[in-house]
Coordinates of C-alpha atoms in Angstrom, one line a residue:
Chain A
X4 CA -4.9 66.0 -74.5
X5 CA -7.6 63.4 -76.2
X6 CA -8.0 61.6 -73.4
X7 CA -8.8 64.3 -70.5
X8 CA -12.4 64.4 -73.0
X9 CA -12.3 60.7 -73.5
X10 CA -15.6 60.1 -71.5
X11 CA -18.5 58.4 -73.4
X12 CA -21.6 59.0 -71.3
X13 CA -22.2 55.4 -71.6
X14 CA -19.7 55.3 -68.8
X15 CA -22.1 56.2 -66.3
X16 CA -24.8 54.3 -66.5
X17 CA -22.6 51.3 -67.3
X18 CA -20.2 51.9 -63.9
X19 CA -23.3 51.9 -61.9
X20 CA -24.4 48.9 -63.3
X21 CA -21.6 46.4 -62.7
X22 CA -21.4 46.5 -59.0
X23 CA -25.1 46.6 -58.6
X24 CA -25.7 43.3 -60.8
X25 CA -22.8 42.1 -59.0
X26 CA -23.7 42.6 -55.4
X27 CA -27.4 42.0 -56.7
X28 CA -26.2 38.7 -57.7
X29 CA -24.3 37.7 -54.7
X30 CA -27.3 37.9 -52.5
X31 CA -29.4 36.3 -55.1
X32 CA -26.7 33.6 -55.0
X33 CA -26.8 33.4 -51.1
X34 CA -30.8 33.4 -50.6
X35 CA -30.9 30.6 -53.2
X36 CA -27.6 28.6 -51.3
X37 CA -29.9 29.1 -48.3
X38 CA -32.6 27.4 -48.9
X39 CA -30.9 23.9 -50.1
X40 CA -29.5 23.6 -46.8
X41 CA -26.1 22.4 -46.0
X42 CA -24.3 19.2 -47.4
X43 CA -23.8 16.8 -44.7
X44 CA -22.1 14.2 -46.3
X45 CA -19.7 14.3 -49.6
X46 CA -19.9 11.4 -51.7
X47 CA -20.7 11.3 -55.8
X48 CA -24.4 11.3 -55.4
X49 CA -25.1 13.2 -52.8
X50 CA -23.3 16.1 -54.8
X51 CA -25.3 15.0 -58.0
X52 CA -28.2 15.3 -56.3
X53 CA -27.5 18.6 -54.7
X54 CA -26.2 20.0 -57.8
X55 CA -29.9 19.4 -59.5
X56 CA -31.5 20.9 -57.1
X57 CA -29.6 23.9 -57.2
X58 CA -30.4 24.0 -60.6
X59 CA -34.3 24.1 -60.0
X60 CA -34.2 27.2 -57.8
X61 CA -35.3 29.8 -59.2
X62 CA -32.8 32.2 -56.9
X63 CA -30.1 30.5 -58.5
X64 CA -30.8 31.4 -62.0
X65 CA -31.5 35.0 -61.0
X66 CA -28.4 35.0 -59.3
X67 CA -26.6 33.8 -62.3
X68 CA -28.2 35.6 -64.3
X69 CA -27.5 38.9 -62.7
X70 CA -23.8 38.0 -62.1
X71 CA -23.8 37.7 -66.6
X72 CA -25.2 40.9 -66.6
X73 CA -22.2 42.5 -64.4
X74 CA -19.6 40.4 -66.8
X75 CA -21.6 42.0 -69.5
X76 CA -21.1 45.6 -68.2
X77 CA -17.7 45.0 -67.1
X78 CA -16.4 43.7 -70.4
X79 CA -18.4 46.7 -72.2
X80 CA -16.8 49.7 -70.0
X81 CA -12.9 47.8 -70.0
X82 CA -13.6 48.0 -73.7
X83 CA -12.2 51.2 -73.8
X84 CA -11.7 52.7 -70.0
X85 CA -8.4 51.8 -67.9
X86 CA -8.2 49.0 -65.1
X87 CA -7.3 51.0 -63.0
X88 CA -10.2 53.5 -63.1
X89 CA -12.7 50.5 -63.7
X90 CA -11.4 48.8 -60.2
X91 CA -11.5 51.6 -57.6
X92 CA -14.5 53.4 -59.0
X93 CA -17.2 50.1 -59.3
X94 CA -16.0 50.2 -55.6
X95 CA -18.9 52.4 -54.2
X96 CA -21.1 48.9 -54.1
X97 CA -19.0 48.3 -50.5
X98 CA -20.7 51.6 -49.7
X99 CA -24.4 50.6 -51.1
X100 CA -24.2 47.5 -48.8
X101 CA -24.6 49.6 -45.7
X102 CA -26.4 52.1 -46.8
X103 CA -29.0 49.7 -47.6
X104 CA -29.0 47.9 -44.7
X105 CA -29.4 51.1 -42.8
X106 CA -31.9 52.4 -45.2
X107 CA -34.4 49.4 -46.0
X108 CA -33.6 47.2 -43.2
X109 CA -33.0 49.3 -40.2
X110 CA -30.1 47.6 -39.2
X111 CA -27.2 49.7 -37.0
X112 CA -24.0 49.8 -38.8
X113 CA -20.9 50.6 -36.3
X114 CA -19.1 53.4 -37.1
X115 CA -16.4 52.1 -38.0
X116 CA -18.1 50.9 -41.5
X117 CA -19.4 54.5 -41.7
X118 CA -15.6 55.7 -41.6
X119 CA -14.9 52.8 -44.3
X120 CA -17.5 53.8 -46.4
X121 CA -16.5 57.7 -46.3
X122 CA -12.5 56.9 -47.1
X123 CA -14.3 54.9 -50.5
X124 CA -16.4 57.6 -51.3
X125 CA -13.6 60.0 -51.1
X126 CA -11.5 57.5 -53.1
X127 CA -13.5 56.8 -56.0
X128 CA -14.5 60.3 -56.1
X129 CA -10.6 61.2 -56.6
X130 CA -10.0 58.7 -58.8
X131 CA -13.2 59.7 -60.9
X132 CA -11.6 62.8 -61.7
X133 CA -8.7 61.3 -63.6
X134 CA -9.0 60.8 -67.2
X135 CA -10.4 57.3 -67.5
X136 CA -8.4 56.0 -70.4
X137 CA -4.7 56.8 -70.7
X138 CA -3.2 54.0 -73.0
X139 CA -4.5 56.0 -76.2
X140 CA -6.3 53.2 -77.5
X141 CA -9.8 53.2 -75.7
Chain B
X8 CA 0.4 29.8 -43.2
X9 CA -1.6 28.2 -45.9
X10 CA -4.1 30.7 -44.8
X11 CA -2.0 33.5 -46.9
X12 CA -0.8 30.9 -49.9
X13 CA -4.7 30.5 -50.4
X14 CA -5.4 34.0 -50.5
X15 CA -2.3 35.2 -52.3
X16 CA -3.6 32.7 -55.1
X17 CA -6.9 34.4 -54.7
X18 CA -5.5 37.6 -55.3
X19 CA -2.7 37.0 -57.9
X20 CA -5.3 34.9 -59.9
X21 CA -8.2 37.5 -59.8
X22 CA -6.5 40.3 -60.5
X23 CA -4.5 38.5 -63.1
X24 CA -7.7 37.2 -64.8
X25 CA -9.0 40.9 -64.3
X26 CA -5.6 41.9 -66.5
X27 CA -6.0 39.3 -69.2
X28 CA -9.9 40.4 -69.7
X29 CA -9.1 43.7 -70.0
X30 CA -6.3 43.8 -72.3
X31 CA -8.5 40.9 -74.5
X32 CA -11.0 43.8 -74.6
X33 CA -8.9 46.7 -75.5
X34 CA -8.0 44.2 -78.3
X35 CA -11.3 44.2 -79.7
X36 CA -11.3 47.9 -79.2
X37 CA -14.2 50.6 -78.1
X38 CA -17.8 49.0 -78.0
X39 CA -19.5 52.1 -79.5
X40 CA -23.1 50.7 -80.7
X41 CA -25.5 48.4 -78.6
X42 CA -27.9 47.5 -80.7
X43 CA -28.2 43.3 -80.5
X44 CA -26.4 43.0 -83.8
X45 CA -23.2 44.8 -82.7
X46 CA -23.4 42.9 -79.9
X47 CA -23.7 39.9 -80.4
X48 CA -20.7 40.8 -83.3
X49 CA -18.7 41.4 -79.9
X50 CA -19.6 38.3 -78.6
X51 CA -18.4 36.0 -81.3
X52 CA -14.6 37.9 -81.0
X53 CA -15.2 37.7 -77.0
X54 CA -15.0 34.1 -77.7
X55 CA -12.1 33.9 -79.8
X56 CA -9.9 35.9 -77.9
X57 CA -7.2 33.2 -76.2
X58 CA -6.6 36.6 -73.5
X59 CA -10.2 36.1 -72.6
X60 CA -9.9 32.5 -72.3
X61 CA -6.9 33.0 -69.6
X62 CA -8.9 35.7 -68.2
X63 CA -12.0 33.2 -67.0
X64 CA -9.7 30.1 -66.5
X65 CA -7.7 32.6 -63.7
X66 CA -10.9 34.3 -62.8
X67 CA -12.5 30.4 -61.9
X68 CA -9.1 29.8 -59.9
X69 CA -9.4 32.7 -58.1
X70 CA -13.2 31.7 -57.3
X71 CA -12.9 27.9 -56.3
X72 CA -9.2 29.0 -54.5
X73 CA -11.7 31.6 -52.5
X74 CA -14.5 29.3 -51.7
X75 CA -11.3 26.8 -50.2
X76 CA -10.1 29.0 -48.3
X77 CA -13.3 30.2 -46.7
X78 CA -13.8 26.5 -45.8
X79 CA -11.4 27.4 -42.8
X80 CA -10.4 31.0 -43.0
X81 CA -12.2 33.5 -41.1
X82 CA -14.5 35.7 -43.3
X83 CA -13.8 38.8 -41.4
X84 CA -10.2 38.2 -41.9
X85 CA -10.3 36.9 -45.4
X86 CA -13.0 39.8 -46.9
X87 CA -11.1 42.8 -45.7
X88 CA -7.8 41.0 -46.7
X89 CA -9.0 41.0 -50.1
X90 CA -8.7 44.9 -50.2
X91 CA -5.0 44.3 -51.3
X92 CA -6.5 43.5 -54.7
X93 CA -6.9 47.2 -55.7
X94 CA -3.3 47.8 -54.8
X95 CA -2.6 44.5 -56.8
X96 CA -4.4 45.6 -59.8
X97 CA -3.2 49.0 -59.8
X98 CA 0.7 47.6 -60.3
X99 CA -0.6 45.3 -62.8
X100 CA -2.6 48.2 -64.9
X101 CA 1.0 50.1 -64.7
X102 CA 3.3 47.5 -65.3
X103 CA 1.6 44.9 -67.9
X104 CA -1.5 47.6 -69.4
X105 CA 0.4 50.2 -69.6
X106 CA -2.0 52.2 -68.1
X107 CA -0.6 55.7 -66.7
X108 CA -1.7 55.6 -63.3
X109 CA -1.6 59.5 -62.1
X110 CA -1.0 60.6 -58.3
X111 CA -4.4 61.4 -57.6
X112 CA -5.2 57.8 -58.6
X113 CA -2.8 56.3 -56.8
X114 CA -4.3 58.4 -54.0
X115 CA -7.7 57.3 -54.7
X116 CA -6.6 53.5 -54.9
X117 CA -5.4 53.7 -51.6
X118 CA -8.3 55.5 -49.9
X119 CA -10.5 52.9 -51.5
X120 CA -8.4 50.0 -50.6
X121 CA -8.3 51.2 -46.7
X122 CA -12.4 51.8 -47.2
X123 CA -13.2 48.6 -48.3
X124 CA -10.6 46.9 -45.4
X125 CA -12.3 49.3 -42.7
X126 CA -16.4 48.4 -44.0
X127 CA -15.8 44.5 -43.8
X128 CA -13.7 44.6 -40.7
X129 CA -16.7 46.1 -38.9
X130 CA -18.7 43.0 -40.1

């Protein structure tokens, strides 16, 4: 069957990318939100003015830049691997989150997230032993 | 009750922009080089492809639609509910991709899916 050996190794390197630039870009994203503080009245120029100054941070454009990146990657590997491989497998970044947490900022992660993050391990690693493209075409 | 229009309109519109991208890309077929040249070759049909186009128009509902509903919802309902998406996108990558999605994927969806529901109700 051609697609059982339809793995480019690109695939890797590119599945590991897209939800590290994504989740990379979130926080980005939420450390530059952060520091504009919060909008206390709407009207036309108070959003105008907010809106600039979201602009000038620097956290912002990382952010946004990071989160092309993962729309980057994510176009590349659909370009020829199935949806449905793509979805559950770029998963593992809700198992990153607390492992990093744990890992570089000591925080305790209840047991329950531990459980969470084993049943997506064991997930992704079942799904990343089907073949990844089955419409014939990738 | 608008609670779960907002957030089925989050999740019908993501995973539907998710399904237009896709199949816009499988259009264009396999990115094999990535040299600038070849990419930026993939760019220009990126951009004329009306699938992709529909992909980012539902992809931006499904983001200002999520950002709405957060104005009220509570996150750590809202985040976990979101794991429905994978079983969302699995029906769409069988029924409108055509995608042949095996038992042991199905499997796999759904141990993911109760992952992801289980991490971000601990938050």
């Amino acid at each position: 069957m051609k697609s059982s050996r339809n793995l480019p190794p690109k695939t890797f390197p590119l599945l590991f990318l897209v939800p590290v630039f994504s989740s990379l870009g979130n926080v980005l994203l939420g450390k530059g939100m952060r520091g504009m503080g919060e909008i206390q009245y709407l009207s036309f120029s108070t959003l105008a003015v907010y809106f600039l100054k979201t602009l000038s941070s620097v956290w912002i454009w990382l952010g946004i830049s990071s989160l092309l990146l993962f729309f980057v990657s994510y176009l590349l590997v659909l370009s020829w691997a199935d949806y449905s491989y793509v979805l559950p497998v770029t998963a593992t970044g809700y198992v990153l989150a607390p492992l990093l947490a744990h890992l570089l900022l000591g925080e305790v992660v209840p047991g329950t997230r531990w459980v969470g993050a084993a049943f997506i391990f064991l997930g992704v690693a079942l799904v990343g032993r089907t073949p990844p493209s089955t419409t014939g075409r990738g | 009750m608008r609670t779960f229009l907002f957030l089925a309109i989050v999740v019908l519109s993501g995973t539907g922009g998710d399904i237009a991208v896709t199949h816009a890309m499988k259009q264009i077929g396999e990115v094999r080089s990535f040299v600038p040249r070849a990419l930026l070759g993939v760019l220009r049909r990126v951009s004329q492809s009306g699938w992709m186009w529909l992909g980012i128009a539902l992809m931006a509902l499904a983001f200002f639609s999520w950002l709405t509903l957060l104005s009220w919802a509570e996150v750590s309902f809202a985040v976990p509910a979101t794991a429905v998406n994978f079983i969302v996108g699995a029906l769409g990558a069988k029924f409108l991709l055509k995608e042949r999605v095996s038992k042991a994927r199905w499997a796999g969806m759904l141990l993911v899916s109760a992952g992801v529901a289980l991490v971000c109700v601990a938050h």
